[in-house]
Tab-separated table of C-alpha atoms and ligand atoms in Angstrom:
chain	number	residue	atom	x	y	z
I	1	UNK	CA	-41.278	45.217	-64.532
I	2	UNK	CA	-42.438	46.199	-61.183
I	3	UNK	CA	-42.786	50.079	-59.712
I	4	UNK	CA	-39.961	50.352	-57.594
I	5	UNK	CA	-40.990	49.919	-53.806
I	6	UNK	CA	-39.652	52.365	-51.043
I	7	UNK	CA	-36.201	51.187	-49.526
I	8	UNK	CA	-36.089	49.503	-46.068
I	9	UNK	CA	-33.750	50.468	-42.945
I	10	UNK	CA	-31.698	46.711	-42.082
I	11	UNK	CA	-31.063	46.437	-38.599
I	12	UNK	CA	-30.337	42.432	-38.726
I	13	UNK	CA	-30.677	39.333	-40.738
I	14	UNK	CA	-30.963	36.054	-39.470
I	15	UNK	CA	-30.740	32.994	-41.063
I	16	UNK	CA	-31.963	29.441	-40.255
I	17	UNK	CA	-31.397	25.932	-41.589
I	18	UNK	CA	-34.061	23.992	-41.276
I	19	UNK	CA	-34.534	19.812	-41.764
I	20	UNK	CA	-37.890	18.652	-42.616
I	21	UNK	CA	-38.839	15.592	-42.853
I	22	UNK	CA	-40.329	14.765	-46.335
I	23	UNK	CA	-43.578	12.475	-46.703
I	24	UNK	CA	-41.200	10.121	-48.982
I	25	UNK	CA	-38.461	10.138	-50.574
I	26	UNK	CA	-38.000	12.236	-53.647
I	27	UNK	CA	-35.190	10.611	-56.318
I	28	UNK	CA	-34.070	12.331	-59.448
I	29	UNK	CA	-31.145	11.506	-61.643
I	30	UNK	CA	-28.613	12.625	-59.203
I	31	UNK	CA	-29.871	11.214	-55.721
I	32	UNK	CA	-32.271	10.729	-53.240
I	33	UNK	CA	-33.739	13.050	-50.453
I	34	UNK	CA	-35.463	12.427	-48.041
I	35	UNK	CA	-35.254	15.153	-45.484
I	36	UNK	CA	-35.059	18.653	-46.990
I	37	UNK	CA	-32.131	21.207	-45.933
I	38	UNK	CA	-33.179	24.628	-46.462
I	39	UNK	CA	-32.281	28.282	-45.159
I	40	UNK	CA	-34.702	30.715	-43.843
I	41	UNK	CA	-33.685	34.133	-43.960
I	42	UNK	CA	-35.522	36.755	-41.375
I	43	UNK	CA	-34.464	40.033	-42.128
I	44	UNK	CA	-35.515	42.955	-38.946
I	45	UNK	CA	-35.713	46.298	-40.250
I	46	UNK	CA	-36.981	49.676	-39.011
I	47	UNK	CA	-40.759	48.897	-40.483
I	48	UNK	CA	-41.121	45.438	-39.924
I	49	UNK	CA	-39.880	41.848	-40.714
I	50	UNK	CA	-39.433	39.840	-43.607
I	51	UNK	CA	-38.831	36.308	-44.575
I	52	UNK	CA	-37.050	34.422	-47.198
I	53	UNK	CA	-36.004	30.961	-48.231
I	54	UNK	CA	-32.987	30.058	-50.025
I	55	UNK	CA	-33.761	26.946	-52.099
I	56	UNK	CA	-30.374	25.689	-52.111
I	57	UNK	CA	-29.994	21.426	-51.025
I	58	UNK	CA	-27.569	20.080	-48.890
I	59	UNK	CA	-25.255	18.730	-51.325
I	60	UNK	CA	-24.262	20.689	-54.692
I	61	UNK	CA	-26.140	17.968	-57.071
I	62	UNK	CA	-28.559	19.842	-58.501
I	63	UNK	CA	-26.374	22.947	-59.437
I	64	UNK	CA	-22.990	24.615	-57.887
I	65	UNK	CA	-24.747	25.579	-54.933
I	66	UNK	CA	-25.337	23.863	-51.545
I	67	UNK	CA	-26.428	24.950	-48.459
I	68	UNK	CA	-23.381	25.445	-46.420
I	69	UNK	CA	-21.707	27.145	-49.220
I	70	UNK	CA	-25.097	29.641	-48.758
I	71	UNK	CA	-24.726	30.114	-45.636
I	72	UNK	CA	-20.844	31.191	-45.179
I	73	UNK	CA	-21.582	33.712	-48.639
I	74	UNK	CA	-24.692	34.775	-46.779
I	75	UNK	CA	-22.512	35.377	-43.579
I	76	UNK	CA	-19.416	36.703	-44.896
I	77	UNK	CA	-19.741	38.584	-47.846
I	78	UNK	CA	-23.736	38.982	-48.965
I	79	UNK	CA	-25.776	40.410	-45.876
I	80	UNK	CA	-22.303	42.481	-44.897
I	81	UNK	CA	-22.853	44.120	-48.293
I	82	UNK	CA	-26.433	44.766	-47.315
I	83	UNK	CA	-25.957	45.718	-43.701
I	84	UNK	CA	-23.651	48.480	-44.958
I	85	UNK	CA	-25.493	50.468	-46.911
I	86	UNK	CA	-28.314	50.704	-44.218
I	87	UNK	CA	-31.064	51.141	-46.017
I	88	UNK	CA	-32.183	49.024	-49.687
I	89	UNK	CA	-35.315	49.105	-51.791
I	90	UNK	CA	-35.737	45.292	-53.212
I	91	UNK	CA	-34.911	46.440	-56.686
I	92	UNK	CA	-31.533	47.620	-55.532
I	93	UNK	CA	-30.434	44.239	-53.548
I	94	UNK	CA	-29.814	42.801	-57.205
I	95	UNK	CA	-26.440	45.898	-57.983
I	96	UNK	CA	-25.794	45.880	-54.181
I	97	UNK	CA	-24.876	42.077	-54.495
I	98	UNK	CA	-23.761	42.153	-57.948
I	99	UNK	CA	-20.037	42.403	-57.119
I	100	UNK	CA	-20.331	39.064	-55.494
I	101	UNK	CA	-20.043	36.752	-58.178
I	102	UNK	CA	-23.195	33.553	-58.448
I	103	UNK	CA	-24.504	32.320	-55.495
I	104	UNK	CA	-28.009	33.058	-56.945
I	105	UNK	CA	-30.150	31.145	-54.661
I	106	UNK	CA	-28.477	33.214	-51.789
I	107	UNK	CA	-28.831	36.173	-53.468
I	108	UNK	CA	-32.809	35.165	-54.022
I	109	UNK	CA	-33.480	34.111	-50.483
I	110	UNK	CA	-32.146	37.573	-49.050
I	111	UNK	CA	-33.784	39.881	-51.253
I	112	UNK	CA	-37.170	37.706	-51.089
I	113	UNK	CA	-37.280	38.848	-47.549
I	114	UNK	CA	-36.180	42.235	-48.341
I	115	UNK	CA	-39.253	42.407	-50.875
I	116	UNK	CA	-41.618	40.796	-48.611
I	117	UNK	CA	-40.814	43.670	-45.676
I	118	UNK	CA	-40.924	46.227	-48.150
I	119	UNK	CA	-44.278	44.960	-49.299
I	120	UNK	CA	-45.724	44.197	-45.583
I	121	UNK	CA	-44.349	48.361	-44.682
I	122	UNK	CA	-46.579	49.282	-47.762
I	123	UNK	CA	-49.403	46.582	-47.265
I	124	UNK	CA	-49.046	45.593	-50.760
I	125	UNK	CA	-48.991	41.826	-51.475
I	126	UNK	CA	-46.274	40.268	-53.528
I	127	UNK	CA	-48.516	39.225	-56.279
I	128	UNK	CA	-49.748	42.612	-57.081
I	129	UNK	CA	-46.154	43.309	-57.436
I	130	UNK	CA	-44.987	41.159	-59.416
I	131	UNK	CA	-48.029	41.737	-61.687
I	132	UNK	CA	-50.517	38.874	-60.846
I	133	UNK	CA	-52.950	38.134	-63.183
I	134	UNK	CA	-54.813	35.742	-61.510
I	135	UNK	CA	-55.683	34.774	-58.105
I	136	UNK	CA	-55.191	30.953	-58.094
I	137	UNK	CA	-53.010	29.146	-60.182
I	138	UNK	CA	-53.045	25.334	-61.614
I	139	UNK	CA	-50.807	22.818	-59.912
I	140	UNK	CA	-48.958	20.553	-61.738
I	141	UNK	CA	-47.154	18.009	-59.705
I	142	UNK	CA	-43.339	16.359	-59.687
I	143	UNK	CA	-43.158	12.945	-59.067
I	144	UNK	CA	-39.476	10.935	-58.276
I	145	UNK	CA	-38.243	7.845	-60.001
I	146	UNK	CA	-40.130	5.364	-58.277
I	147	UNK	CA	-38.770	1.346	-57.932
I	148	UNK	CA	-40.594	0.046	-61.124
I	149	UNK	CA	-42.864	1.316	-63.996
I	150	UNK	CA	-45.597	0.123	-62.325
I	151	UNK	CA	-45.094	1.834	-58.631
I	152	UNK	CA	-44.588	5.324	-60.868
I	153	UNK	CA	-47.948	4.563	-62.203
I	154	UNK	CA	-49.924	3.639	-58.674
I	155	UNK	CA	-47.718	6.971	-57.454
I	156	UNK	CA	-49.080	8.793	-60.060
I	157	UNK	CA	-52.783	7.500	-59.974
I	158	UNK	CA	-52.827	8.959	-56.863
I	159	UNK	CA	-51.918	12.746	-57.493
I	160	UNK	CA	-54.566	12.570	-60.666
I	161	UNK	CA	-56.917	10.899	-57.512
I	162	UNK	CA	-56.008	14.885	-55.567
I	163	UNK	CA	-56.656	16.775	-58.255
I	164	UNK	CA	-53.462	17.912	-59.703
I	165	UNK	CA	-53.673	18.628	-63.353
I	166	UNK	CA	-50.293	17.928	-64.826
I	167	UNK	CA	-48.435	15.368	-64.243
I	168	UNK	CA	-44.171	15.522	-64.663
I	169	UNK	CA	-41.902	12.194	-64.061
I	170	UNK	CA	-38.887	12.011	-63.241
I	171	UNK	CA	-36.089	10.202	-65.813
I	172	UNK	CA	-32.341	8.901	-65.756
I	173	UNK	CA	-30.842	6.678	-68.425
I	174	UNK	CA	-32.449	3.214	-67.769
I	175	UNK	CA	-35.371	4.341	-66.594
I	176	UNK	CA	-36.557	6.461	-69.641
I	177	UNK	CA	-38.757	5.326	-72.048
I	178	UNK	CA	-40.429	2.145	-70.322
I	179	UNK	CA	-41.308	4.732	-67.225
I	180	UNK	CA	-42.637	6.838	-69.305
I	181	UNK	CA	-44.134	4.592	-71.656
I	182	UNK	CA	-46.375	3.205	-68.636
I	183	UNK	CA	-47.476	6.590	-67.423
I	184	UNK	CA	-49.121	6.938	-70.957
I	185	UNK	CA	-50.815	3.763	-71.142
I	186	UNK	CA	-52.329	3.606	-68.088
I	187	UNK	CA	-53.283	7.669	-68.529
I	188	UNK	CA	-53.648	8.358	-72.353
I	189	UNK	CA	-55.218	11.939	-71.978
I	190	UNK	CA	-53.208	13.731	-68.902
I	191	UNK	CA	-50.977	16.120	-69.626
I	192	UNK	CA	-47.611	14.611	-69.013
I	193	UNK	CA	-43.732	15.848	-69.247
I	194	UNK	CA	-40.780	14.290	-68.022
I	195	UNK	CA	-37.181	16.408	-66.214
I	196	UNK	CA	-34.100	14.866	-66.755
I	197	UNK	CA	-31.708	16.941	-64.355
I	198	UNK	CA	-29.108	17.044	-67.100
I	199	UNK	CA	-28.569	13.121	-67.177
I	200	UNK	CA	-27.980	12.589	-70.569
I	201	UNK	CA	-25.367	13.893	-73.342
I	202	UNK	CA	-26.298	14.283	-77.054
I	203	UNK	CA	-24.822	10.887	-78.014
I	204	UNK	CA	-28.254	9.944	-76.265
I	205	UNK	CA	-30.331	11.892	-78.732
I	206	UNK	CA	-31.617	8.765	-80.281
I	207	UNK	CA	-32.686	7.619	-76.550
I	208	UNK	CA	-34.606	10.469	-76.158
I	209	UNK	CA	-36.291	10.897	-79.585
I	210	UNK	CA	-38.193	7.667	-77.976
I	211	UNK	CA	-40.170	10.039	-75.936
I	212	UNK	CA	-41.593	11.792	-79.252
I	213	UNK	CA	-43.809	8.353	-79.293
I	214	UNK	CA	-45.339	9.445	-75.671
I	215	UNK	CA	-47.277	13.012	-76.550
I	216	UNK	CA	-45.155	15.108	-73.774
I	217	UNK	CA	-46.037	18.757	-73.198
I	218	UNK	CA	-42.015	18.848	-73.006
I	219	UNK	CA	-38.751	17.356	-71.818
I	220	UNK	CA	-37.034	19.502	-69.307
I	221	UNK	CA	-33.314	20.032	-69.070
I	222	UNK	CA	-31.654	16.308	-70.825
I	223	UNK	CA	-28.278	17.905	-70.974
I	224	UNK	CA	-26.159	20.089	-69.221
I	225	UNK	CA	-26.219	22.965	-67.538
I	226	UNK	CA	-23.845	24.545	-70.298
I	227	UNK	CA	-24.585	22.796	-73.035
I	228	UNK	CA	-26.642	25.343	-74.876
I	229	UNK	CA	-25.499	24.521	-78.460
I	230	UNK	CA	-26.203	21.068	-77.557
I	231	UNK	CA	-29.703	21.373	-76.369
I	232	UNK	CA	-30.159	23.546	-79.698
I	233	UNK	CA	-29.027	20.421	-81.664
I	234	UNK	CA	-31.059	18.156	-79.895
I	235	UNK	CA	-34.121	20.448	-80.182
I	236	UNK	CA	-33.988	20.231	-83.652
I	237	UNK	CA	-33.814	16.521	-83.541
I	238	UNK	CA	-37.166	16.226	-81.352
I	239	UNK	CA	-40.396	16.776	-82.051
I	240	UNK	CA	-41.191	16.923	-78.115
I	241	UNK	CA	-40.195	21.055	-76.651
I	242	UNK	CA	-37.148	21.341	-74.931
I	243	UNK	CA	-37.799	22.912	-71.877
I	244	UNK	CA	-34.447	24.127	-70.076
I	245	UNK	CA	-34.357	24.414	-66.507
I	246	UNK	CA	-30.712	24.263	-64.769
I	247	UNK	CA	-29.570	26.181	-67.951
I	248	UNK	CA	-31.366	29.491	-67.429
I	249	UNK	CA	-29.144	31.139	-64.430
I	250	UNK	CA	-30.237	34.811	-65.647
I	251	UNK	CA	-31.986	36.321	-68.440
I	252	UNK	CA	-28.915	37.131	-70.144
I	253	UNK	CA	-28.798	32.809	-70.453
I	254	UNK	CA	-32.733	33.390	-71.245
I	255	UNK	CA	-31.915	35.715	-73.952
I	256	UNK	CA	-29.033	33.228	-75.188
I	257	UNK	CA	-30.972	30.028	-75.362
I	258	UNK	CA	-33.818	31.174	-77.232
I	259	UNK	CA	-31.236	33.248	-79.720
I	260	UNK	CA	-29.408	29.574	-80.065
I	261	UNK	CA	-33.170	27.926	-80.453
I	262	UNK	CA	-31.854	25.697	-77.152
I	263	UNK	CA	-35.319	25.445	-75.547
I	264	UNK	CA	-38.837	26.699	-77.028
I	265	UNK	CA	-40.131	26.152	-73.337
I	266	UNK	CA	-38.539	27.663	-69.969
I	267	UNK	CA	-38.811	26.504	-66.350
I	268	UNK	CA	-38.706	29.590	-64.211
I	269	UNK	CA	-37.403	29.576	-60.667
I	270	UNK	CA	-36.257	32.322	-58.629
I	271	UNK	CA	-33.279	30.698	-57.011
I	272	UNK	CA	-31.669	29.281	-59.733
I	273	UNK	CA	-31.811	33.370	-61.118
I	274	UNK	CA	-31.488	35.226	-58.597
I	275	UNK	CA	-34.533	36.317	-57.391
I	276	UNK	CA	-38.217	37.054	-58.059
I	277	UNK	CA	-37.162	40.087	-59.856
I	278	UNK	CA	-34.793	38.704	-62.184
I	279	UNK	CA	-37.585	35.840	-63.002
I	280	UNK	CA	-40.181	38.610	-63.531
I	281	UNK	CA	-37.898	40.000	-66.176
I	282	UNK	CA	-37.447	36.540	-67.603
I	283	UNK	CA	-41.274	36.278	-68.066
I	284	UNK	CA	-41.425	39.661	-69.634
I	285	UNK	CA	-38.426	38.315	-72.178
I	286	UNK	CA	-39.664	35.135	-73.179
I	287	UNK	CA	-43.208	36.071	-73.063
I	288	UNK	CA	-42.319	39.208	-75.842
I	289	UNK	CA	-41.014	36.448	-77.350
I	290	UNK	CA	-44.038	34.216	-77.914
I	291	UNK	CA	-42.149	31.480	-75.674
I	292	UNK	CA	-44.042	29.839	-72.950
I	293	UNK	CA	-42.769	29.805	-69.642
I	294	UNK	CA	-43.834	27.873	-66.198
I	295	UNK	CA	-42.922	28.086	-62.248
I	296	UNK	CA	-40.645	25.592	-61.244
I	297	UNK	CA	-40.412	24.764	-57.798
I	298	UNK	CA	-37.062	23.764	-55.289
I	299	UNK	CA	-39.551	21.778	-52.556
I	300	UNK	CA	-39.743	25.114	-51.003
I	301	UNK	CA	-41.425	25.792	-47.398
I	302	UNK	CA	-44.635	27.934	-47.094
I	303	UNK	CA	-42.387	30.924	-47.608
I	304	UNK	CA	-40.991	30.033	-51.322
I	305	UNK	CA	-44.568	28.145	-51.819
I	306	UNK	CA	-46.749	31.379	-51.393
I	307	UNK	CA	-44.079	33.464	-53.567
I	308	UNK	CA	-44.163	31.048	-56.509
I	309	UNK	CA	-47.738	31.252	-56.244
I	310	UNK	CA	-47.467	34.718	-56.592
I	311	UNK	CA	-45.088	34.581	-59.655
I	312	UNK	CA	-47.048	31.684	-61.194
I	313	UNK	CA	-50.202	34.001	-61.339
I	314	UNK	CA	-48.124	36.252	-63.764
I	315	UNK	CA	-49.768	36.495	-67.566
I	316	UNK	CA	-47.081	34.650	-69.503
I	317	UNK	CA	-47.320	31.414	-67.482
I	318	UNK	CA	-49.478	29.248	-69.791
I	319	UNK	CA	-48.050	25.661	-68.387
I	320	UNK	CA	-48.953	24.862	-65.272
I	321	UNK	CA	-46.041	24.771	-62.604
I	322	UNK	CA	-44.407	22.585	-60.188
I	323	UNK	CA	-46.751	24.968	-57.345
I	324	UNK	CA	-48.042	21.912	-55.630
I	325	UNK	CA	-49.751	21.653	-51.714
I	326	UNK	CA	-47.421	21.590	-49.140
I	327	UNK	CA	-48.949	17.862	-48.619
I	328	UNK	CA	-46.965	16.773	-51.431
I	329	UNK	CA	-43.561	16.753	-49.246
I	330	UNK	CA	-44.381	18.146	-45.836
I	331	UNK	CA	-46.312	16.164	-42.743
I	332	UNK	CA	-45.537	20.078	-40.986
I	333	UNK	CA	-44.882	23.126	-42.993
I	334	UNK	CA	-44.085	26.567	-41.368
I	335	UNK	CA	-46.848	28.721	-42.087
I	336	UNK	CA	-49.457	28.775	-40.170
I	337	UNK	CA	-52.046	28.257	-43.759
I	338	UNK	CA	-50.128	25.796	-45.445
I	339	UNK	CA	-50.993	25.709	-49.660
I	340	UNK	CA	-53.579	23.118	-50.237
I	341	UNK	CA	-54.786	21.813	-53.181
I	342	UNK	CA	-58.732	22.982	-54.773
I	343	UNK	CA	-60.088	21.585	-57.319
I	344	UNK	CA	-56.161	21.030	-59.133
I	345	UNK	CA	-55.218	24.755	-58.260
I	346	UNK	CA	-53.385	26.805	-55.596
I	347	UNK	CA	-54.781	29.960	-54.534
I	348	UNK	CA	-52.586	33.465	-55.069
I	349	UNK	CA	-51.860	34.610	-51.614
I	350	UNK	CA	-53.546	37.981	-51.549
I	351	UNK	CA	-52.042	39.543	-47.807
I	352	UNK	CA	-49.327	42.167	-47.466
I	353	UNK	CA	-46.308	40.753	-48.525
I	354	UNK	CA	-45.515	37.065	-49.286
I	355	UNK	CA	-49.352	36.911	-47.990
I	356	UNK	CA	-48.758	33.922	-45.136
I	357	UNK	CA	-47.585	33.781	-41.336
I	358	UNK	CA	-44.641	31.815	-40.085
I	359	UNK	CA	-45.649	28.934	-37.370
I	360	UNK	CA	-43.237	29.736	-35.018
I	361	UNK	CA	-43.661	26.910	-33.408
I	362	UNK	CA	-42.851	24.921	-36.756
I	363	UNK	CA	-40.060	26.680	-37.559
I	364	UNK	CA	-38.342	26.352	-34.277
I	365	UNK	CA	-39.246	22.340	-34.371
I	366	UNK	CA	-37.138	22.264	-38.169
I	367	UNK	CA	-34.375	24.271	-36.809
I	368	UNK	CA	-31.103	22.795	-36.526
I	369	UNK	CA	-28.525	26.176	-36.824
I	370	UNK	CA	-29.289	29.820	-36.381
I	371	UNK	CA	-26.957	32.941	-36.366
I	372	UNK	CA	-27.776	36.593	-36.317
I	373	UNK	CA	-25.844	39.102	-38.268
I	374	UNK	CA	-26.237	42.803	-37.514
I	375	UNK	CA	-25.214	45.841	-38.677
W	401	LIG	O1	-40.968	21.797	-55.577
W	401	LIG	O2	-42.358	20.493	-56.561
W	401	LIG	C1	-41.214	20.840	-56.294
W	401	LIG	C2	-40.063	20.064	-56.877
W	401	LIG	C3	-40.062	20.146	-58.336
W	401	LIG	O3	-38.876	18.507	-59.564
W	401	LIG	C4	-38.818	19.547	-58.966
W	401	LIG	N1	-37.685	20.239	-58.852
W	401	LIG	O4	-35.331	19.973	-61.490
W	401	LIG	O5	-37.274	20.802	-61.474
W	401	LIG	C5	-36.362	20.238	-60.893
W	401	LIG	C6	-36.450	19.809	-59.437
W	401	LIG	C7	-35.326	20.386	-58.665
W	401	LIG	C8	-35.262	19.922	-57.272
W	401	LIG	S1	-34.693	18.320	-57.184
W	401	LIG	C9	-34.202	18.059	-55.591
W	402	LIG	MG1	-36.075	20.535	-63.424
């Protein structure tokens, strides 16, 4: 785990929701976007600002969380917490918030800005932090459920045409196995996977032992968020991994699932647990454990984009992530450097702190609400 870093004086936090525009719409199996809602957390404190993003989506589809809901915990209960103590070193916003039950993604955006002040007082980057390994990752790229099998595959013959080197579709009952059967014909050497979003049940296990036919680096989350027996019986059914995403809320769950032999993969993203920390300590867990782990990503703005990076570049992720350029959704991110894509990777922001400046200009064109709460 990381040294501890020195705490931080709060003197306000202020939070944002933002609406980009995406470059198309992205559909999964529970909906289509195709503007993304996000909050953007500024925290001022005696040495300097930080920024965080809480991944969160406008409508609680993807898990329990939505971004209203963020914001009123945020307002009412989370940064008040903060705020009172004064002054917080980014290992301690984890116990300081712990009385405040879920809300994870919250919880992540404000003590991602909390770290990345910390880190900018100390001129330290994030990645060197978190214990960065590397200074550019490889980008895999997510790609929706598209109208036909054979849009998916002109959709998808263009990311291989950027560069990125994995390649993970999208699935939903009825659009399973043909999809993904004419990804791997028309590309029978790219590494491929496929994330369900918890669409299916086990009484579609037969359904999905289809996809042992298609040579898949994994399937990612078929069932439920709770179903952790389930995904162990279904592992053992499959030859392809079972990857869990939306299951792995903490490493407690981390430490569960691989006890139950539920996934023999796991998707890492700092919202969904918490925060960076919490996902560092899930890499330490499953890496000790000889299980391979990847970044996952929650279309995240420059801000989440250069701190996945960063956790991405950590020695236990062997898969490559869902740490794609900011081209991939945004026309106009809000850092001034947006990620791009070279030769299929993303380079490791290497500045103080999260390692990229905020286009002010940007952010106040995405901004639809702001508040300001102080101590
Ligand atoms: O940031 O590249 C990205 C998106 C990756 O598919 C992605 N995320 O379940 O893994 C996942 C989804 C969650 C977001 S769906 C709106
Ligand atoms: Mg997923």
């Amino acid at each position: 785990m990381p040294d501890p870093l020195h705490p931080v004086s709060v003197r306000s936090v202020e939070l944002r929701v933002l609406h980009i525009p995406l470059v198309a719409p992205f559909t999964t199996s529970f909906g289509t976007e195709d503007v993304r809602e996000v909050i953007i957390v500024r925290v001022e404190t005696a040495d300097g600002t930080g920024w965080g993003e809480v991944v969160t989506q406008a409508a609680p589809l993807y898990s329990s969380e939505y971004t209203h809901g963020a914001w009123d915990v945020l307002t009412r209960f989370l940064i008040p917490a903060l705020l009172e103590r004064g002054t917080v070193a980014p290992h301690e916003v984890a116990p300081a918030l712990e009385p405040i039950v879920g809300h994870r993604m919250a919880k992540a955006g404000l003590e991602l800005a909390i770290l990345d002040a910390a880190l900018r007082a100390e001129g330290r980057s994030l990645a060197s932090h978190l214990g960065a390994v590397r200074d550019r990752v490889p980008s895999g790229v997510s790609v929706g459920i598209q109208r036909d099998p054979a849009a998916l595959v002109e959709t998808v013959r263009g990311y291989l045409a950027e560069g990125y080197v994995r390649i993970k579709i999208k699935i939903k009952p009825g659009r399973d196995l043909a999809d993904t059967a004419a990804v791997r014909a028309a590309f029978p050497d790219i590494p491929l996977q496929v994330d369900a979003n918890s669409a299916y049940t086990l009484t579609d296990a037969d359904t999905l032992a289809g996809l042992d036919d298609f040579d898949l680096l994994l399937v990612e989350q078929p069932l439920q968020e709770d179903d952790l027996v389930d995904h162990a019986t279904l592992a053992r059914r499959l030859r392809t991994p079972v990857c869990l995403d939306e299951s792995i809320v903490s490493r407690k769950a981390a430490a569960d699932a691989l006890a139950l032999g539920a996934a023999s993969v796991v998707n890492i993203k700092a919202g969904r647990v918490g925060g960076y920390l919490e996902a560092v300590a899930i890499h330490d867990l499953c890496r000790a454990a000889g299980i391979p782990v990847w970044c996952g990503g929650m279309l995240e703005t420059g801000i989440g984009r250069a701190a996945n990076a960063a956790l991405a570049a950590l020695p236990g992720f062997t898969l490559p992530g869902d740490v794609s350029a900011a081209s991939r959704f945004y026309a106009r991110d809000i850092v001034t450097e947006p990620a791009v894509l070279d030769d299929g990777h993303v380079r490791v922001p290497t500045g103080p702190g999260l390692g990229v400046e905020i286009d002010t200009a940007a952010l106040e064109e995405h901004t639809m609400r702001r508040e300001v709460v102080r101590a």
